[in-house]
PDB file of C-alpha atoms in Angstrom:
ATOM      1  CA  MET A   1      16.990  -7.093 -12.118  1.00  0.00           C
ATOM      2  CA  ARG A   2      14.541  -4.607 -13.591  1.00  0.00           C
ATOM      3  CA  ALA A   3      10.888  -4.697 -12.597  1.00  0.00           C
ATOM      4  CA  THR A   4       7.711  -2.821 -13.418  1.00  0.00           C
ATOM      5  CA  PHE A   5       6.152  -1.394 -10.255  1.00  0.00           C
ATOM      6  CA  VAL A   6       2.442  -0.603 -10.516  1.00  0.00           C
ATOM      7  CA  LEU A   7       1.656   1.823  -7.702  1.00  0.00           C
ATOM      8  CA  VAL A   8      -1.910   1.766  -6.359  1.00  0.00           C
ATOM      9  CA  PRO A   9      -2.720   4.719  -4.047  1.00  0.00           C
ATOM     10  CA  GLY A  10      -4.919   4.809  -0.991  1.00  0.00           C
ATOM     11  CA  ALA A  11      -7.962   6.962  -0.251  1.00  0.00           C
ATOM     12  CA  GLY A  12      -8.255   9.874  -2.641  1.00  0.00           C
ATOM     13  CA  GLY A  13      -6.830   7.735  -5.426  1.00  0.00           C
ATOM     14  CA  ARG A  14      -4.192  10.191  -6.646  1.00  0.00           C
ATOM     15  CA  ALA A  15      -1.208   9.058  -8.664  1.00  0.00           C
ATOM     16  CA  TRP A  16       0.420  12.237  -7.305  1.00  0.00           C
ATOM     17  CA  TYR A  17       0.937  10.428  -4.016  1.00  0.00           C
ATOM     18  CA  TRP A  18       3.760   8.467  -5.658  1.00  0.00           C
ATOM     19  CA  HIS A  19       5.518  11.416  -7.319  1.00  0.00           C
ATOM     20  CA  ARG A  20       8.535  11.320  -4.990  1.00  0.00           C
ATOM     21  CA  LEU A  21       8.925   7.542  -5.225  1.00  0.00           C
ATOM     22  CA  VAL A  22       8.778   7.253  -9.027  1.00  0.00           C
ATOM     23  CA  PRO A  23      12.164   8.905  -9.734  1.00  0.00           C
ATOM     24  CA  GLU A  24      13.742   6.843  -6.954  1.00  0.00           C
ATOM     25  CA  LEU A  25      12.578   3.618  -8.578  1.00  0.00           C
ATOM     26  CA  VAL A  26      13.516   4.779 -12.067  1.00  0.00           C
ATOM     27  CA  GLY A  27      16.937   5.768 -10.779  1.00  0.00           C
ATOM     28  CA  ARG A  28      17.384   2.179  -9.602  1.00  0.00           C
ATOM     29  CA  GLY A  29      16.645   0.883 -13.091  1.00  0.00           C
ATOM     30  CA  HIS A  30      12.949   0.059 -12.764  1.00  0.00           C
ATOM     31  CA  GLU A  31       9.762   1.146 -14.494  1.00  0.00           C
ATOM     32  CA  ALA A  32       7.186   2.834 -12.251  1.00  0.00           C
ATOM     33  CA  VAL A  33       3.500   3.240 -13.116  1.00  0.00           C
ATOM     34  CA  PRO A  34       1.523   5.406 -10.655  1.00  0.00           C
ATOM     35  CA  VAL A  35      -2.237   4.939 -10.972  1.00  0.00           C
ATOM     36  CA  ASP A  36      -5.099   7.408 -10.694  1.00  0.00           C
ATOM     37  CA  LEU A  37      -8.273   5.848  -9.290  1.00  0.00           C
ATOM     38  CA  PRO A  38     -11.864   7.146  -9.766  1.00  0.00           C
ATOM     39  CA  ALA A  39     -12.083   8.033  -6.079  1.00  0.00           C
ATOM     40  CA  GLY A  40     -14.454  10.971  -6.536  1.00  0.00           C
ATOM     41  CA  ASP A  41     -17.000   9.027  -8.609  1.00  0.00           C
ATOM     42  CA  ASP A  42     -19.911   7.680  -6.570  1.00  0.00           C
ATOM     43  CA  ALA A  43     -20.753   5.329  -9.441  1.00  0.00           C
ATOM     44  CA  ALA A  44     -17.329   3.676  -9.242  1.00  0.00           C
ATOM     45  CA  GLY A  45     -16.949   0.538  -7.162  1.00  0.00           C
ATOM     46  CA  LEU A  46     -14.134  -1.944  -6.734  1.00  0.00           C
ATOM     47  CA  GLU A  47     -14.495  -3.253 -10.283  1.00  0.00           C
ATOM     48  CA  HIS A  48     -13.963   0.275 -11.635  1.00  0.00           C
ATOM     49  CA  TYR A  49     -10.914   0.707  -9.404  1.00  0.00           C
ATOM     50  CA  THR A  50      -9.537  -2.605 -10.631  1.00  0.00           C
ATOM     51  CA  GLN A  51     -10.127  -1.650 -14.244  1.00  0.00           C
ATOM     52  CA  ALA A  52      -8.339   1.671 -13.721  1.00  0.00           C
ATOM     53  CA  VAL A  53      -5.256  -0.235 -12.607  1.00  0.00           C
ATOM     54  CA  LEU A  54      -5.513  -2.680 -15.503  1.00  0.00           C
ATOM     55  CA  ASP A  55      -5.812   0.211 -17.959  1.00  0.00           C
ATOM     56  CA  ALA A  56      -2.676   1.835 -16.554  1.00  0.00           C
ATOM     57  CA  VAL A  57      -0.427  -1.211 -16.883  1.00  0.00           C
ATOM     58  CA  PRO A  58       1.728  -0.991 -20.003  1.00  0.00           C
ATOM     59  CA  GLY A  59       1.454  -3.779 -22.551  1.00  0.00           C
ATOM     60  CA  ARG A  60       5.221  -4.140 -22.693  1.00  0.00           C
ATOM     61  CA  ARG A  61       6.847  -4.287 -19.305  1.00  0.00           C
ATOM     62  CA  ALA A  62      10.353  -4.301 -17.911  1.00  0.00           C
ATOM     63  CA  GLY A  63      10.920  -7.534 -16.016  1.00  0.00           C
ATOM     64  CA  PRO A  64       8.534  -8.915 -13.392  1.00  0.00           C
ATOM     65  CA  LEU A  65       5.287  -7.125 -12.594  1.00  0.00           C
ATOM     66  CA  VAL A  66       5.089  -5.903  -8.990  1.00  0.00           C
ATOM     67  CA  VAL A  67       1.892  -4.336  -7.618  1.00  0.00           C
ATOM     68  CA  VAL A  68       2.328  -2.046  -4.605  1.00  0.00           C
ATOM     69  CA  ALA A  69      -0.806  -1.114  -2.645  1.00  0.00           C
ATOM     70  CA  GLN A  70      -0.928   1.790  -0.197  1.00  0.00           C
ATOM     71  CA  SER A  71      -3.562   1.818   2.588  1.00  0.00           C
ATOM     72  CA  MET A  72      -7.027   1.544   0.960  1.00  0.00           C
ATOM     73  CA  GLY A  73      -5.279   0.243  -2.152  1.00  0.00           C
ATOM     74  CA  GLY A  74      -5.206  -3.096  -0.339  1.00  0.00           C
ATOM     75  CA  LEU A  75      -8.855  -3.555  -1.323  1.00  0.00           C
ATOM     76  CA  THR A  76      -8.070  -3.244  -5.026  1.00  0.00           C
ATOM     77  CA  ALA A  77      -4.608  -4.712  -5.575  1.00  0.00           C
ATOM     78  CA  PRO A  78      -5.517  -8.363  -4.884  1.00  0.00           C
ATOM     79  CA  LEU A  79      -8.323  -8.069  -7.454  1.00  0.00           C
ATOM     80  CA  VAL A  80      -5.747  -6.958 -10.011  1.00  0.00           C
ATOM     81  CA  CYS A  81      -3.694 -10.060  -9.206  1.00  0.00           C
ATOM     82  CA  ARG A  82      -6.567 -12.236 -10.418  1.00  0.00           C
ATOM     83  CA  ARG A  83      -6.503 -10.488 -13.783  1.00  0.00           C
ATOM     84  CA  LEU A  84      -2.794  -9.986 -14.521  1.00  0.00           C
ATOM     85  CA  PRO A  85       0.343 -12.141 -14.241  1.00  0.00           C
ATOM     86  CA  VAL A  86       1.619 -10.395 -11.112  1.00  0.00           C
ATOM     87  CA  GLU A  87       4.876 -11.790  -9.738  1.00  0.00           C
ATOM     88  CA  LEU A  88       4.741  -9.955  -6.412  1.00  0.00           C
ATOM     89  CA  LEU A  89       2.103  -8.113  -4.397  1.00  0.00           C
ATOM     90  CA  VAL A  90       3.400  -5.613  -1.846  1.00  0.00           C
ATOM     91  CA  LEU A  91       1.067  -4.292   0.859  1.00  0.00           C
ATOM     92  CA  LEU A  92       2.302  -0.948   2.164  1.00  0.00           C
ATOM     93  CA  ASN A  93       0.558   0.211   5.350  1.00  0.00           C
ATOM     94  CA  ALA A  94      -2.409  -1.435   3.678  1.00  0.00           C
ATOM     95  CA  MET A  95      -5.868  -2.703   4.486  1.00  0.00           C
ATOM     96  CA  VAL A  96      -6.093  -6.505   4.334  1.00  0.00           C
ATOM     97  CA  PRO A  97      -9.679  -7.528   3.555  1.00  0.00           C
ATOM     98  CA  ARG A  98     -11.424 -10.838   4.122  1.00  0.00           C
ATOM     99  CA  PRO A  99     -13.863 -12.443   1.672  1.00  0.00           C
ATOM    100  CA  GLY A 100     -17.309 -10.882   1.940  1.00  0.00           C
ATOM    101  CA  GLU A 101     -16.159  -8.138   4.320  1.00  0.00           C
ATOM    102  CA  THR A 102     -16.932  -4.568   3.337  1.00  0.00           C
ATOM    103  CA  GLY A 103     -14.320  -1.860   3.593  1.00  0.00           C
ATOM    104  CA  ALA A 104     -16.640  -0.069   6.009  1.00  0.00           C
ATOM    105  CA  ASP A 105     -16.770  -3.138   8.288  1.00  0.00           C
ATOM    106  CA  TRP A 106     -13.001  -3.628   8.137  1.00  0.00           C
ATOM    107  CA  TRP A 107     -12.322  -0.861  10.663  1.00  0.00           C
ATOM    108  CA  THR A 108     -14.396  -2.450  13.424  1.00  0.00           C
ATOM    109  CA  ALA A 109     -13.475  -6.033  12.511  1.00  0.00           C
ATOM    110  CA  THR A 110      -9.755  -5.282  12.824  1.00  0.00           C
ATOM    111  CA  GLY A 111     -10.034  -2.981  15.851  1.00  0.00           C
ATOM    112  CA  GLN A 112      -8.167  -0.189  14.045  1.00  0.00           C
ATOM    113  CA  ALA A 113      -9.552   2.677  16.147  1.00  0.00           C
ATOM    114  CA  GLU A 114      -8.683   0.985  19.433  1.00  0.00           C
ATOM    115  CA  ALA A 115      -5.198   0.062  18.214  1.00  0.00           C
ATOM    116  CA  ARG A 116      -4.601   3.628  17.060  1.00  0.00           C
ATOM    117  CA  ALA A 117      -5.737   5.050  20.394  1.00  0.00           C
ATOM    118  CA  VAL A 118      -3.518   2.667  22.379  1.00  0.00           C
ATOM    119  CA  ALA A 119      -0.476   3.519  20.263  1.00  0.00           C
ATOM    120  CA  ALA A 120      -1.195   7.244  20.523  1.00  0.00           C
ATOM    121  CA  ALA A 121      -1.445   7.087  24.308  1.00  0.00           C
ATOM    122  CA  ARG A 122       1.762   5.078  24.594  1.00  0.00           C
ATOM    123  CA  GLN A 123       3.764   7.261  22.210  1.00  0.00           C
ATOM    124  CA  GLY A 124       2.240  10.611  23.139  1.00  0.00           C
ATOM    125  CA  TRP A 125       0.829  11.133  19.639  1.00  0.00           C
ATOM    126  CA  PRO A 126      -2.208  13.389  19.158  1.00  0.00           C
ATOM    127  CA  LEU A 127      -5.332  11.710  17.812  1.00  0.00           C
ATOM    128  CA  ASP A 128      -5.406  14.127  14.914  1.00  0.00           C
ATOM    129  CA  ASP A 129      -5.788  13.024  11.297  1.00  0.00           C
ATOM    130  CA  ASP A 130      -3.476  15.685   9.878  1.00  0.00           C
ATOM    131  CA  ASP A 131      -0.771  14.544  12.287  1.00  0.00           C
ATOM    132  CA  ALA A 132      -1.488  10.863  11.582  1.00  0.00           C
ATOM    133  CA  PHE A 133      -1.010  11.335   7.863  1.00  0.00           C
ATOM    134  CA  PHE A 134       1.485  14.183   7.566  1.00  0.00           C
ATOM    135  CA  GLY A 135       3.359  14.156  10.877  1.00  0.00           C
ATOM    136  CA  ASP A 136       6.634  13.084   9.254  1.00  0.00           C
ATOM    137  CA  VAL A 137       6.095  14.501   5.747  1.00  0.00           C
ATOM    138  CA  PRO A 138       8.342  17.493   4.898  1.00  0.00           C
ATOM    139  CA  PRO A 139       6.427  20.785   5.258  1.00  0.00           C
ATOM    140  CA  GLU A 140       6.856  21.738   1.604  1.00  0.00           C
ATOM    141  CA  VAL A 141       5.478  18.363   0.483  1.00  0.00           C
ATOM    142  CA  THR A 142       2.567  18.679   2.903  1.00  0.00           C
ATOM    143  CA  ALA A 143       1.831  22.148   1.524  1.00  0.00           C
ATOM    144  CA  ALA A 144       1.840  20.771  -2.018  1.00  0.00           C
ATOM    145  CA  ALA A 145      -0.449  17.918  -0.956  1.00  0.00           C
ATOM    146  CA  MET A 146      -2.957  20.407   0.415  1.00  0.00           C
ATOM    147  CA  THR A 147      -3.228  22.017  -3.022  1.00  0.00           C
ATOM    148  CA  GLN A 148      -4.225  18.708  -4.602  1.00  0.00           C
ATOM    149  CA  PRO A 149      -7.937  17.977  -5.012  1.00  0.00           C
ATOM    150  CA  PHE A 150      -9.152  15.267  -2.642  1.00  0.00           C
ATOM    151  CA  ALA A 151     -12.330  13.255  -2.813  1.00  0.00           C
ATOM    152  CA  GLN A 152     -13.141   9.735  -1.720  1.00  0.00           C
ATOM    153  CA  SER A 153     -16.513   8.180  -2.421  1.00  0.00           C
ATOM    154  CA  GLY A 154     -17.916   5.699   0.066  1.00  0.00           C
ATOM    155  CA  THR A 155     -19.063   3.388  -2.735  1.00  0.00           C
ATOM    156  CA  PRO A 156     -16.095   0.967  -2.707  1.00  0.00           C
ATOM    157  CA  PHE A 157     -16.235   0.801   1.099  1.00  0.00           C
ATOM    158  CA  GLY A 158     -19.837  -0.386   0.919  1.00  0.00           C
ATOM    159  CA  GLU A 159     -19.163  -3.378  -1.328  1.00  0.00           C
ATOM    160  CA  PRO A 160     -18.377  -6.861   0.035  1.00  0.00           C
ATOM    161  CA  TRP A 161     -14.866  -7.838  -0.955  1.00  0.00           C
ATOM    162  CA  PRO A 162     -15.538 -10.177  -3.903  1.00  0.00           C
ATOM    163  CA  LEU A 163     -12.761 -12.781  -3.765  1.00  0.00           C
ATOM    164  CA  THR A 164     -13.231 -16.118  -2.002  1.00  0.00           C
ATOM    165  CA  GLY A 165      -9.614 -16.131  -0.864  1.00  0.00           C
ATOM    166  CA  TRP A 166      -6.299 -14.354  -1.177  1.00  0.00           C
ATOM    167  CA  PRO A 167      -4.821 -14.606  -4.692  1.00  0.00           C
ATOM    168  CA  ASP A 168      -2.087 -17.173  -5.230  1.00  0.00           C
ATOM    169  CA  VAL A 169       0.591 -14.517  -5.613  1.00  0.00           C
ATOM    170  CA  PRO A 170       3.680 -14.051  -3.416  1.00  0.00           C
ATOM    171  CA  THR A 171       2.781 -11.288  -0.963  1.00  0.00           C
ATOM    172  CA  ARG A 172       4.992  -9.096   1.210  1.00  0.00           C
ATOM    173  CA  VAL A 173       3.714  -6.827   3.971  1.00  0.00           C
ATOM    174  CA  LEU A 174       5.577  -3.580   4.617  1.00  0.00           C
ATOM    175  CA  ALA A 175       4.762  -1.446   7.644  1.00  0.00           C
ATOM    176  CA  ALA A 176       6.242   1.949   8.499  1.00  0.00           C
ATOM    177  CA  ARG A 177       7.353   1.767  12.104  1.00  0.00           C
ATOM    178  CA  ASP A 178       6.098   5.292  12.928  1.00  0.00           C
ATOM    179  CA  ASP A 179       2.700   4.936  11.236  1.00  0.00           C
ATOM    180  CA  ARG A 180       0.249   6.755  13.508  1.00  0.00           C
ATOM    181  CA  PHE A 181      -2.848   5.708  11.547  1.00  0.00           C
ATOM    182  CA  PHE A 182      -2.155   1.979  11.205  1.00  0.00           C
ATOM    183  CA  PRO A 183       0.332   1.424  14.056  1.00  0.00           C
ATOM    184  CA  VAL A 184       2.970  -1.174  13.309  1.00  0.00           C
ATOM    185  CA  GLU A 185       1.783  -3.504  16.094  1.00  0.00           C
ATOM    186  CA  PHE A 186      -1.704  -3.390  14.567  1.00  0.00           C
ATOM    187  CA  GLN A 187      -0.315  -4.185  11.128  1.00  0.00           C
ATOM    188  CA  ARG A 188       1.662  -7.125  12.518  1.00  0.00           C
ATOM    189  CA  ARG A 189      -1.475  -8.582  14.094  1.00  0.00           C
ATOM    190  CA  VAL A 190      -3.662  -8.122  11.017  1.00  0.00           C
ATOM    191  CA  ALA A 191      -1.041  -9.592   8.690  1.00  0.00           C
ATOM    192  CA  ALA A 192      -0.591 -12.608  10.965  1.00  0.00           C
ATOM    193  CA  GLU A 193      -4.309 -13.206  11.517  1.00  0.00           C
ATOM    194  CA  ARG A 194      -5.453 -12.664   7.959  1.00  0.00           C
ATOM    195  CA  LEU A 195      -2.500 -13.739   5.829  1.00  0.00           C
ATOM    196  CA  GLY A 196      -0.252 -15.718   8.133  1.00  0.00           C
ATOM    197  CA  LEU A 197       2.581 -13.408   7.102  1.00  0.00           C
ATOM    198  CA  PRO A 198       5.223 -11.438   8.989  1.00  0.00           C
ATOM    199  CA  VAL A 199       5.763  -7.713   8.559  1.00  0.00           C
ATOM    200  CA  GLU A 200       8.903  -6.058   7.257  1.00  0.00           C
ATOM    201  CA  GLU A 201       9.386  -2.667   8.900  1.00  0.00           C
ATOM    202  CA  LEU A 202      10.812   0.451   7.304  1.00  0.00           C
ATOM    203  CA  PRO A 203      11.228   4.028   8.556  1.00  0.00           C
ATOM    204  CA  GLY A 204       8.464   6.566   8.118  1.00  0.00           C
ATOM    205  CA  GLY A 205       4.788   7.135   8.759  1.00  0.00           C
ATOM    206  CA  HIS A 206       1.548   6.262   6.988  1.00  0.00           C
ATOM    207  CA  LEU A 207       2.365   8.262   3.852  1.00  0.00           C
ATOM    208  CA  VAL A 208       5.864   6.855   3.581  1.00  0.00           C
ATOM    209  CA  ALA A 209       6.109   7.403  -0.179  1.00  0.00           C
ATOM    210  CA  LEU A 210       5.906  11.136   0.553  1.00  0.00           C
ATOM    211  CA  SER A 211       8.054  11.184   3.689  1.00  0.00           C
ATOM    212  CA  ARG A 212      10.788   8.597   2.951  1.00  0.00           C
ATOM    213  CA  PRO A 213      10.744   7.858  -0.802  1.00  0.00           C
ATOM    214  CA  ALA A 214      14.415   6.833  -1.010  1.00  0.00           C
ATOM    215  CA  ALA A 215      14.110   4.408   1.912  1.00  0.00           C
ATOM    216  CA  LEU A 216      10.951   2.928   0.430  1.00  0.00           C
ATOM    217  CA  ALA A 217      12.544   2.573  -3.004  1.00  0.00           C
ATOM    218  CA  GLU A 218      15.504   0.794  -1.442  1.00  0.00           C
ATOM    219  CA  VAL A 219      13.206  -1.724   0.234  1.00  0.00           C
ATOM    220  CA  LEU A 220      11.173  -2.296  -2.943  1.00  0.00           C
ATOM    221  CA  ASP A 221      14.331  -2.659  -4.999  1.00  0.00           C
ATOM    222  CA  GLY A 222      15.591  -5.144  -2.435  1.00  0.00           C
ATOM    223  CA  LEU A 223      12.452  -7.242  -2.710  1.00  0.00           C
ATOM    224  CA  VAL A 224      13.099  -7.938  -6.382  1.00  0.00           C
ATOM    225  CA  ARG A 225      16.860  -8.293  -6.005  1.00  0.00           C
ATOM    226  CA  GLY A 226      16.805 -10.519  -2.913  1.00  0.00           C
ATOM    227  CA  ARG A 227      18.073  -7.903  -0.451  1.00  0.00           C
ATOM    228  CA  SER A 228      14.968  -7.673   1.739  1.00  0.00           C
ATOM    229  CA  GLY A 229      15.006  -8.081   5.486  1.00  0.00           C
ATOM    230  CA  GLN A 230      14.989 -11.392   7.300  1.00  0.00           C
ATOM    231  CA  HIS A 231      11.646 -13.196   7.658  1.00  0.00           C
ATOM    232  CA  ASP A 232      11.575 -16.153  10.027  1.00  0.00           C
ATOM    233  CA  GLY A 233      15.320 -16.514   9.744  1.00  0.00           C
ATOM    234  CA  ALA A 234      15.517 -16.690   5.946  1.00  0.00           C
ATOM    235  CA  ALA A 235      15.982 -13.945   3.406  1.00  0.00           C
ATOM    236  CA  VAL A 236      13.234 -13.565   0.822  1.00  0.00           C
ATOM    237  CA  PRO A 237      14.657 -14.905  -2.450  1.00  0.00           C
ATOM    238  CA  PRO A 238      14.841 -12.678  -5.516  1.00  0.00           C
ATOM    239  CA  LEU A 239      12.068 -12.925  -8.058  1.00  0.00           C
ATOM    240  CA  GLU A 240      12.704 -15.294 -10.924  1.00  0.00           C
ATOM    241  CA  VAL A 241      11.917 -14.143 -14.433  1.00  0.00           C
ATOM    242  CA  PRO A 242      10.368 -16.924 -16.541  1.00  0.00           C
TER     243      PRO A 242
END
């Protein structure tokens, strides 16, 4: 089954983040649409981020529409699901907001810093942001990433999340088991508390689309073809095309 994957990046908002994943998805017969977000624009809030995704989605699509949200992209992707006929929302090492909660408050409300520190102490990881993001990314890809412009306005973090509840769209939560920024145990807890959903683990760290693009593509392909991992004893069924 072919699908159109709309790829929403995290902080920094660069479509470049997905450049290693796109050919992997295309090679599996899918369409892949990486999105640039207005991350450096202090006038741009969540509505602008949502509109940027909407503007990127092609009018004619191959098969079901799947929105994949990386990290901070979890603030935007559910808003897109209220505006487009999305068949599947995939949260990838993503923030899971609550109604009325700001992105800035999310960190304390979820206990992210404490969870990161506990995981780092247990695993012997340094509490260093470069390591947390690029620890498992190939050196040449890390070097290329450092040449990319990076800016992230605080504007979308200051806005209360506008939905009154999670969109009525099938949602899957993917967590990289070696994520040093959002440790997998932390992601399991947040997904259970906020969505009542389990987590499907895959290899890699926080920037898994850069470090393990083939493994990620295989999981995403499996989600639409019914080959995903076991959740509560039952395999997730393949998407049905109307």
